[in-house]
PDB file of C-alpha atoms and ligand atoms in Angstrom:
ATOM      1  CA  GLU A   1       0.000   0.000   0.000  1.00 68.00           C
ATOM      2  CA  PRO A   2       1.418   3.444  -0.865  1.00 66.00           C
ATOM      3  CA  PRO A   3       1.969   5.770   2.093  1.00 63.00           C
ATOM      4  CA  LYS A   4      -1.046   7.942   2.794  1.00 65.00           C
ATOM      5  CA  GLU A   5      -0.693  11.575   1.712  1.00 65.00           C
ATOM      6  CA  PRO A   6      -0.943  13.935   4.654  1.00 68.00           C
ATOM      7  CA  GLU A   7      -4.274  15.681   4.626  1.00 89.00           C
ATOM      8  CA  LEU A   8      -4.414  19.361   3.813  1.00 97.00           C
ATOM      9  CA  PRO A   9      -6.261  21.777   6.095  1.00 98.00           C
ATOM     10  CA  LEU A  10      -9.003  24.280   5.310  1.00 97.00           C
ATOM     11  CA  PHE A  11      -6.447  27.067   5.700  1.00 98.00           C
ATOM     12  CA  PHE A  12      -3.202  28.206   7.325  1.00 98.00           C
ATOM     13  CA  GLY A  13      -2.882  31.424   9.257  1.00 98.00           C
ATOM     14  CA  TRP A  14      -1.897  33.373  12.343  1.00 98.00           C
ATOM     15  CA  PHE A  15      -4.387  32.857  15.174  1.00 98.00           C
ATOM     16  CA  LEU A  16      -4.751  35.449  17.903  1.00 98.00           C
ATOM     17  CA  LEU A  17      -4.215  34.179  21.425  1.00 98.00           C
ATOM     18  CA  PRO A  18      -7.522  34.164  23.375  1.00 95.00           C
ATOM     19  CA  GLU A  19      -6.628  37.127  25.642  1.00 95.00           C
ATOM     20  CA  GLU A  20      -5.460  39.110  22.607  1.00 96.00           C
ATOM     21  CA  GLU A  21      -8.691  38.320  20.833  1.00 97.00           C
ATOM     22  CA  GLU A  22     -10.704  39.851  23.698  1.00 96.00           C
ATOM     23  CA  ARG A  23      -8.560  42.988  23.686  1.00 96.00           C
ATOM     24  CA  ILE A  24      -8.814  43.464  19.908  1.00 97.00           C
ATOM     25  CA  LYS A  25     -12.569  42.766  19.863  1.00 96.00           C
ATOM     26  CA  CYS A  26     -13.141  45.393  22.591  1.00 95.00           C
ATOM     27  CA  ALA A  27     -10.991  48.046  20.929  1.00 95.00           C
ATOM     28  CA  THR A  28     -12.524  47.525  17.494  1.00 95.00           C
ATOM     29  CA  MET A  29     -16.089  47.402  18.845  1.00 95.00           C
ATOM     30  CA  ASP A  30     -15.485  50.755  20.526  1.00 95.00           C
ATOM     31  CA  PHE A  31     -14.519  52.117  17.121  1.00 97.00           C
ATOM     32  CA  LEU A  32     -17.747  50.800  15.545  1.00 96.00           C
ATOM     33  CA  LYS A  33     -19.791  52.376  18.344  1.00 95.00           C
ATOM     34  CA  THR A  34     -18.204  55.750  17.616  1.00 96.00           C
ATOM     35  CA  LEU A  35     -18.351  55.420  13.849  1.00 96.00           C
ATOM     36  CA  ASP A  36     -22.135  55.067  13.624  1.00 93.00           C
ATOM     37  CA  THR A  37     -22.615  58.253  15.668  1.00 94.00           C
ATOM     38  CA  LEU A  38     -20.438  60.439  13.396  1.00 96.00           C
ATOM     39  CA  GLU A  39     -22.226  62.984  11.201  1.00 95.00           C
ATOM     40  CA  ALA A  40     -19.949  62.087   8.275  1.00 96.00           C
ATOM     41  CA  PHE A  41     -21.008  58.447   8.580  1.00 96.00           C
ATOM     42  CA  LYS A  42     -24.699  59.311   8.905  1.00 94.00           C
ATOM     43  CA  GLU A  43     -24.539  61.274   5.665  1.00 94.00           C
ATOM     44  CA  HIS A  44     -23.780  58.014   3.860  1.00 94.00           C
ATOM     45  CA  ILE A  45     -26.037  55.789   5.955  1.00 93.00           C
ATOM     46  CA  SER A  46     -28.176  54.760   2.969  1.00 94.00           C
ATOM     47  CA  GLU A  47     -25.180  52.824   1.625  1.00 94.00           C
ATOM     48  CA  PHE A  48     -25.643  50.499   4.617  1.00 92.00           C
ATOM     49  CA  THR A  49     -29.404  50.555   5.063  1.00 87.00           C
ATOM     50  CA  GLY A  50     -30.664  51.188   1.551  1.00 87.00           C
ATOM     51  CA  GLU A  51     -32.637  54.136   2.970  1.00 82.00           C
ATOM     52  CA  ALA A  52     -31.680  57.620   4.098  1.00 74.00           C
ATOM     53  CA  GLU A  53     -32.638  58.676   7.649  1.00 75.00           C
ATOM     54  CA  LYS A  54     -32.612  55.098   8.891  1.00 83.00           C
ATOM     55  CA  GLU A  55     -30.194  54.295  11.713  1.00 87.00           C
ATOM     56  CA  VAL A  56     -27.779  51.414  11.862  1.00 91.00           C
ATOM     57  CA  ASP A  57     -26.184  49.755  14.886  1.00 94.00           C
ATOM     58  CA  LEU A  58     -22.891  48.575  13.424  1.00 95.00           C
ATOM     59  CA  GLU A  59     -22.233  46.295  16.378  1.00 94.00           C
ATOM     60  CA  GLN A  60     -25.336  44.315  15.432  1.00 94.00           C
ATOM     61  CA  TYR A  61     -24.818  44.747  11.706  1.00 95.00           C
ATOM     62  CA  PHE A  62     -21.589  42.664  11.637  1.00 97.00           C
ATOM     63  CA  GLN A  63     -21.363  39.074  12.879  1.00 95.00           C
ATOM     64  CA  SER A  64     -17.917  38.298  14.218  1.00 92.00           C
ATOM     65  CA  PRO A  65     -16.133  35.056  13.350  1.00 90.00           C
ATOM     66  CA  LEU A  66     -15.426  32.359  15.947  1.00 88.00           C
ATOM     67  CA  GLN A  67     -11.661  32.731  16.115  1.00 95.00           C
ATOM     68  CA  LEU A  68      -9.866  35.834  14.990  1.00 98.00           C
ATOM     69  CA  HIS A  69      -7.051  35.082  12.573  1.00 98.00           C
ATOM     70  CA  CYS A  70      -5.119  36.306   9.562  1.00 98.00           C
ATOM     71  CA  THR A  71      -5.334  33.722   6.774  1.00 98.00           C
ATOM     72  CA  THR A  72      -2.105  33.113   4.848  1.00 98.00           C
ATOM     73  CA  LYS A  73      -3.230  30.307   2.534  1.00 98.00           C
ATOM     74  CA  PHE A  74      -6.773  29.075   1.932  1.00 97.00           C
ATOM     75  CA  CYS A  75      -6.244  25.399   1.035  1.00 97.00           C
ATOM     76  CA  ASP A  76      -9.821  24.141   1.016  1.00 97.00           C
ATOM     77  CA  TYR A  77      -8.551  20.671   2.034  1.00 97.00           C
ATOM     78  CA  GLY A  78      -6.358  20.564  -1.084  1.00 96.00           C
ATOM     79  CA  LYS A  79      -8.912  21.775  -3.612  1.00 96.00           C
ATOM     80  CA  ALA A  80      -7.381  25.251  -3.812  1.00 96.00           C
ATOM     81  CA  GLU A  81      -4.596  25.829  -6.318  1.00 95.00           C
ATOM     82  CA  GLY A  82      -1.135  25.677  -4.796  1.00 96.00           C
ATOM     83  CA  ALA A  83      -2.374  24.211  -1.515  1.00 97.00           C
ATOM     84  CA  LYS A  84      -0.041  21.228  -1.474  1.00 97.00           C
ATOM     85  CA  GLU A  85       2.966  23.283  -2.579  1.00 97.00           C
ATOM     86  CA  TYR A  86       2.316  25.767   0.205  1.00 98.00           C
ATOM     87  CA  ALA A  87       1.957  23.102   2.889  1.00 97.00           C
ATOM     88  CA  GLU A  88       5.255  21.600   1.774  1.00 97.00           C
ATOM     89  CA  LEU A  89       7.263  24.822   1.915  1.00 97.00           C
ATOM     90  CA  GLN A  90      10.150  24.623   4.355  1.00 97.00           C
ATOM     91  CA  ALA A  91       9.235  28.044   5.762  1.00 97.00           C
ATOM     92  CA  VAL A  92       5.701  26.838   6.468  1.00 98.00           C
ATOM     93  CA  LYS A  93       6.743  23.545   8.068  1.00 97.00           C
ATOM     94  CA  GLU A  94       9.313  25.300  10.258  1.00 97.00           C
ATOM     95  CA  SER A  95       6.869  27.953  11.382  1.00 98.00           C
ATOM     96  CA  LEU A  96       3.999  25.775  12.553  1.00 98.00           C
ATOM     97  CA  ALA A  97       3.114  26.356  16.233  1.00 98.00           C
ATOM     98  CA  LYS A  98       5.537  29.312  16.414  1.00 98.00           C
ATOM     99  CA  SER A  99       4.631  32.699  17.910  1.00 98.00           C
ATOM    100  CA  TYR A 100       4.311  35.846  15.820  1.00 98.00           C
ATOM    101  CA  GLU A 101       3.381  39.390  16.695  1.00 98.00           C
ATOM    102  CA  LEU A 102       1.032  40.896  14.132  1.00 98.00           C
ATOM    103  CA  SER A 103       0.742  44.618  13.647  1.00 98.00           C
ATOM    104  CA  VAL A 104      -2.699  46.041  12.833  1.00 98.00           C
ATOM    105  CA  THR A 105      -2.236  49.429  11.177  1.00 98.00           C
ATOM    106  CA  ALA A 106      -5.743  50.224   9.906  1.00 98.00           C
ATOM    107  CA  LEU A 107      -9.401  49.243  10.160  1.00 98.00           C
ATOM    108  CA  ILE A 108     -11.865  49.044   7.274  1.00 98.00           C
ATOM    109  CA  VAL A 109     -15.642  49.162   7.286  1.00 98.00           C
ATOM    110  CA  THR A 110     -17.828  48.560   4.226  1.00 98.00           C
ATOM    111  CA  PRO A 111     -21.494  47.546   3.840  1.00 97.00           C
ATOM    112  CA  ARG A 112     -20.191  43.967   3.577  1.00 98.00           C
ATOM    113  CA  THR A 113     -17.246  43.611   5.935  1.00 98.00           C
ATOM    114  CA  PHE A 114     -15.372  44.912   8.976  1.00 98.00           C
ATOM    115  CA  GLY A 115     -11.662  44.156   8.979  1.00 98.00           C
ATOM    116  CA  ALA A 116      -8.234  44.936  10.363  1.00 98.00           C
ATOM    117  CA  ARG A 117      -5.364  45.580   7.987  1.00 98.00           C
ATOM    118  CA  VAL A 118      -2.224  43.690   8.995  1.00 98.00           C
ATOM    119  CA  SER A 119       1.196  45.063   8.020  1.00 98.00           C
ATOM    120  CA  LEU A 120       3.459  42.065   7.603  1.00 98.00           C
ATOM    121  CA  THR A 121       7.126  42.060   8.620  1.00 98.00           C
ATOM    122  CA  GLU A 122       9.735  40.624   6.259  1.00 97.00           C
ATOM    123  CA  ALA A 123       9.731  37.364   8.215  1.00 96.00           C
ATOM    124  CA  GLN A 124       5.939  37.170   7.987  1.00 98.00           C
ATOM    125  CA  VAL A 125       5.923  37.877   4.228  1.00 98.00           C
ATOM    126  CA  LYS A 126       7.894  34.620   3.814  1.00 97.00           C
ATOM    127  CA  LEU A 127       4.678  32.814   4.814  1.00 98.00           C
ATOM    128  CA  TRP A 128       2.544  34.854   2.418  1.00 98.00           C
ATOM    129  CA  PRO A 129       1.927  33.032  -0.895  1.00 97.00           C
ATOM    130  CA  GLU A 130       2.982  35.198  -3.830  1.00 90.00           C
ATOM    131  CA  GLU A 131      -0.305  34.726  -5.664  1.00 93.00           C
ATOM    132  CA  ALA A 132      -2.560  35.280  -2.640  1.00 96.00           C
ATOM    133  CA  ASP A 133      -3.052  39.010  -3.139  1.00 97.00           C
ATOM    134  CA  LYS A 134      -4.493  38.504  -6.629  1.00 96.00           C
ATOM    135  CA  GLU A 135      -6.827  35.551  -6.027  1.00 95.00           C
ATOM    136  CA  GLY A 136     -10.429  36.270  -6.995  1.00 95.00           C
ATOM    137  CA  VAL A 137      -9.678  39.924  -7.746  1.00 96.00           C
ATOM    138  CA  ALA A 138     -11.790  41.574 -10.468  1.00 95.00           C
ATOM    139  CA  PRO A 139      -9.790  41.913 -13.727  1.00 96.00           C
ATOM    140  CA  ALA A 140     -10.194  45.699 -13.718  1.00 93.00           C
ATOM    141  CA  LEU A 141      -8.505  45.889 -10.328  1.00 94.00           C
ATOM    142  CA  LEU A 142      -5.644  43.480 -11.105  1.00 96.00           C
ATOM    143  CA  PRO A 143      -3.109  45.962 -12.515  1.00 95.00           C
ATOM    144  CA  ILE A 144      -3.357  48.115  -9.396  1.00 95.00           C
ATOM    145  CA  VAL A 145      -3.214  45.126  -7.043  1.00 96.00           C
ATOM    146  CA  GLU A 146      -0.105  43.875  -8.843  1.00 95.00           C
ATOM    147  CA  ALA A 147       1.554  47.232  -8.167  1.00 96.00           C
ATOM    148  CA  LEU A 148       0.881  47.041  -4.406  1.00 96.00           C
ATOM    149  CA  PRO A 149       3.523  45.570  -2.071  1.00 96.00           C
ATOM    150  CA  VAL A 150       3.253  41.789  -1.555  1.00 97.00           C
ATOM    151  CA  GLY A 151       1.015  41.015   1.405  1.00 98.00           C
ATOM    152  CA  SER A 152      -1.181  44.085   0.981  1.00 98.00           C
ATOM    153  CA  ARG A 153      -4.244  41.851   1.310  1.00 98.00           C
ATOM    154  CA  ALA A 154      -3.216  40.596   4.782  1.00 98.00           C
ATOM    155  CA  HIS A 155      -6.041  41.209   7.244  1.00 98.00           C
ATOM    156  CA  VAL A 156      -8.118  39.883  10.106  1.00 98.00           C
ATOM    157  CA  THR A 157     -11.847  39.610   9.382  1.00 98.00           C
ATOM    158  CA  LEU A 158     -13.616  41.173  12.367  1.00 98.00           C
ATOM    159  CA  GLY A 159     -17.135  40.824  11.029  1.00 98.00           C
ATOM    160  CA  CYS A 160     -19.346  40.214   8.007  1.00 98.00           C
ATOM    161  CA  SER A 161     -22.850  41.474   7.315  1.00 97.00           C
ATOM    162  CA  ALA A 162     -25.657  38.953   6.815  1.00 95.00           C
ATOM    163  CA  GLY A 163     -25.035  36.591   3.911  1.00 96.00           C
ATOM    164  CA  VAL A 164     -21.457  37.774   3.251  1.00 97.00           C
ATOM    165  CA  GLU A 165     -18.507  35.359   3.355  1.00 97.00           C
ATOM    166  CA  ALA A 166     -15.242  36.202   5.106  1.00 97.00           C
ATOM    167  CA  VAL A 167     -13.250  36.030   1.859  1.00 97.00           C
ATOM    168  CA  GLN A 168     -14.867  39.383   0.978  1.00 98.00           C
ATOM    169  CA  THR A 169     -12.822  41.291   3.604  1.00 98.00           C
ATOM    170  CA  GLY A 170      -9.549  40.951   1.698  1.00 98.00           C
ATOM    171  CA  LEU A 171     -11.248  42.006  -1.533  1.00 98.00           C
ATOM    172  CA  ASP A 172     -12.788  45.063   0.159  1.00 98.00           C
ATOM    173  CA  LEU A 173      -9.385  45.970   1.585  1.00 98.00           C
ATOM    174  CA  LEU A 174      -7.727  45.764  -1.842  1.00 98.00           C
ATOM    175  CA  GLU A 175     -10.454  47.925  -3.378  1.00 97.00           C
ATOM    176  CA  ILE A 176      -9.853  50.571  -0.731  1.00 97.00           C
ATOM    177  CA  LEU A 177      -6.063  50.458  -1.210  1.00 97.00           C
ATOM    178  CA  ALA A 178      -6.552  50.795  -4.968  1.00 96.00           C
ATOM    179  CA  LEU A 179      -8.821  53.833  -4.527  1.00 96.00           C
ATOM    180  CA  GLN A 180      -6.250  55.409  -2.202  1.00 96.00           C
ATOM    181  CA  LYS A 181      -3.519  54.794  -4.739  1.00 94.00           C
ATOM    182  CA  GLU A 182      -5.585  56.601  -7.363  1.00 92.00           C
ATOM    183  CA  GLY A 183      -6.036  59.501  -4.942  1.00 92.00           C
ATOM    184  CA  LYS A 184      -9.797  59.003  -4.721  1.00 91.00           C
ATOM    185  CA  GLU A 185     -10.141  59.881  -1.065  1.00 89.00           C
ATOM    186  CA  GLY A 186     -13.173  61.764   0.180  1.00 90.00           C
ATOM    187  CA  THR A 187     -14.115  63.258   3.528  1.00 92.00           C
ATOM    188  CA  GLN A 188     -11.556  62.906   6.320  1.00 96.00           C
ATOM    189  CA  VAL A 189     -12.376  62.909  10.030  1.00 97.00           C
ATOM    190  CA  GLU A 190      -9.825  63.049  12.858  1.00 97.00           C
ATOM    191  CA  MET A 191     -10.652  60.513  15.576  1.00 96.00           C
ATOM    192  CA  ASP A 192      -8.804  59.550  18.775  1.00 94.00           C
ATOM    193  CA  LEU A 193      -7.588  56.354  17.127  1.00 96.00           C
ATOM    194  CA  GLY A 194      -6.434  57.990  13.900  1.00 97.00           C
ATOM    195  CA  THR A 195      -7.614  59.475  10.610  1.00 98.00           C
ATOM    196  CA  LEU A 196     -10.848  58.176   9.143  1.00 98.00           C
ATOM    197  CA  THR A 197     -11.298  58.476   5.364  1.00 98.00           C
ATOM    198  CA  TYR A 198     -14.372  57.921   3.206  1.00 97.00           C
ATOM    199  CA  LEU A 199     -13.807  56.185  -0.140  1.00 97.00           C
ATOM    200  CA  SER A 200     -17.256  56.192  -1.815  1.00 95.00           C
ATOM    201  CA  GLU A 201     -19.952  53.478  -1.799  1.00 96.00           C
ATOM    202  CA  GLY A 202     -19.971  53.025   1.965  1.00 96.00           C
ATOM    203  CA  ARG A 203     -16.240  52.315   2.262  1.00 98.00           C
ATOM    204  CA  TRP A 204     -14.374  53.693   5.306  1.00 98.00           C
ATOM    205  CA  PHE A 205     -10.685  53.429   6.196  1.00 98.00           C
ATOM    206  CA  LEU A 206      -9.238  54.264   9.612  1.00 98.00           C
ATOM    207  CA  ALA A 207      -5.447  54.702   9.546  1.00 98.00           C
ATOM    208  CA  LEU A 208      -4.422  54.020  13.149  1.00 98.00           C
ATOM    209  CA  ARG A 209      -2.209  56.619  14.830  1.00 98.00           C
ATOM    210  CA  GLU A 210      -0.586  53.810  16.835  1.00 97.00           C
ATOM    211  CA  PRO A 211      -0.590  50.270  15.479  1.00 97.00           C
ATOM    212  CA  ILE A 212      -2.398  47.643  17.564  1.00 97.00           C
ATOM    213  CA  ASN A 213      -0.120  44.651  18.088  1.00 97.00           C
ATOM    214  CA  ALA A 214      -1.417  41.157  18.738  1.00 98.00           C
ATOM    215  CA  ASP A 215       0.331  37.943  19.723  1.00 98.00           C
ATOM    216  CA  THR A 216      -0.553  35.014  17.523  1.00 98.00           C
ATOM    217  CA  THR A 217       0.375  31.438  16.701  1.00 98.00           C
ATOM    218  CA  PHE A 218       0.934  30.266  13.135  1.00 98.00           C
ATOM    219  CA  THR A 219      -1.038  27.096  12.542  1.00 98.00           C
ATOM    220  CA  SER A 220      -3.423  25.241  10.252  1.00 98.00           C
ATOM    221  CA  PHE A 221      -7.179  25.005  10.711  1.00 97.00           C
ATOM    222  CA  SER A 222      -9.668  22.323   9.694  1.00 96.00           C
ATOM    223  CA  GLU A 223     -13.292  22.068  10.671  1.00 89.00           C
TER     224      GLU A 223
HETATM  225  P1  LIG B 301     -10.690  35.713   5.634  1.00 73.24           P
HETATM  226  O1  LIG B 301      -9.270  35.263   5.639  1.00 73.24           O
HETATM  227  O2  LIG B 301     -10.898  36.953   4.884  1.00 73.24           O
HETATM  228  O3  LIG B 301     -11.252  35.838   7.016  1.00 73.24           O
HETATM  229  P2  LIG B 301     -14.698  29.968   5.417  1.00 73.24           P
HETATM  230  O4  LIG B 301     -15.114  30.059   6.864  1.00 73.24           O
HETATM  231  O5  LIG B 301     -15.484  30.845   4.516  1.00 73.24           O
HETATM  232  O6  LIG B 301     -14.559  28.578   4.939  1.00 73.24           O
HETATM  233  O7  LIG B 301     -13.241  30.564   5.367  1.00 73.24           O
HETATM  234  C1  LIG B 301     -12.247  30.198   6.258  1.00 73.24           C
HETATM  235  C2  LIG B 301     -11.170  31.263   6.238  1.00 73.24           C
HETATM  236  O8  LIG B 301     -10.493  31.251   4.985  1.00 73.24           O
HETATM  237  C3  LIG B 301     -11.694  32.670   6.422  1.00 73.24           C
HETATM  238  O9  LIG B 301     -10.827  33.304   7.308  1.00 73.24           O
HETATM  239  C4  LIG B 301     -11.705  33.268   5.036  1.00 73.24           C
HETATM  240  O10 LIG B 301     -11.551  34.626   4.841  1.00 73.24           O
HETATM  241  C5  LIG B 301     -10.632  32.492   4.332  1.00 73.24           C
HETATM  242  N1  LIG B 301     -11.033  32.246   2.937  1.00 73.24           N
HETATM  243  C6  LIG B 301     -12.166  31.638   2.508  1.00 73.24           C
HETATM  244  N2  LIG B 301     -12.173  31.531   1.167  1.00 73.24           N
HETATM  245  C7  LIG B 301     -11.028  32.096   0.731  1.00 73.24           C
HETATM  246  C8  LIG B 301     -10.453  32.298  -0.554  1.00 73.24           C
HETATM  247  N3  LIG B 301     -11.056  31.894  -1.672  1.00 73.24           N
HETATM  248  N4  LIG B 301      -9.266  32.924  -0.622  1.00 73.24           N
HETATM  249  C9  LIG B 301      -8.645  33.347   0.492  1.00 73.24           C
HETATM  250  N5  LIG B 301      -9.130  33.176   1.739  1.00 73.24           N
HETATM  251  C10 LIG B 301     -10.302  32.562   1.862  1.00 73.24           C
END
């Protein structure tokens, strides 16, 4: 009998330690609470509710995932392209169960997703698959995404609106980064946490004054 191939996970990523998860959830929820009270946000409320004048409670609007993490490679148990190659990388094998400190430098809010942008260190980029930034990106956006630094899609999904899948967070982040690159920034609001920018169609970007760091473990996940 040939030796059994090791099974591939649903995905690999950096998982926040439980106490870190609590801290990040609290800090980011506080931001949501403030955001939906801002006049600038209320002016664009219809992009979330479909109606002007209607209120939205962003804390209820987004459902948070079970375990906060930053996905490096979505393997889909081997069905995703490059899954096996990734799992076999020396850098990946060596890094399993190791500790990493992630740096969150921005938060994004759109009618679909709530996410934290992660700025990867050089060591962390070694675990970022080269093709990951481009996967599932609309053709019109590809040239801009290709011009962004590798790992620009790195993020933690903090919440999704009803019926939206987590994979959308990275796509929303890339759209926002592309709009910024084209200089298409709208209203800016100074907040305690940093500068909030509006980028049309219900997209908001908060550049944090101070990054939020979080201790994580690199590991694989299967349901
Ligand atoms: P994200 O990394 O943005 O949070 P699911 O629960 O939908 O099966 O996804 C499991 C994890 O893998 C989620 O964290 C999700 O998004 C990520 N993910 C799902 N599909 C993809 C994909 N096609 N490409 C990259 N990441 C994905």
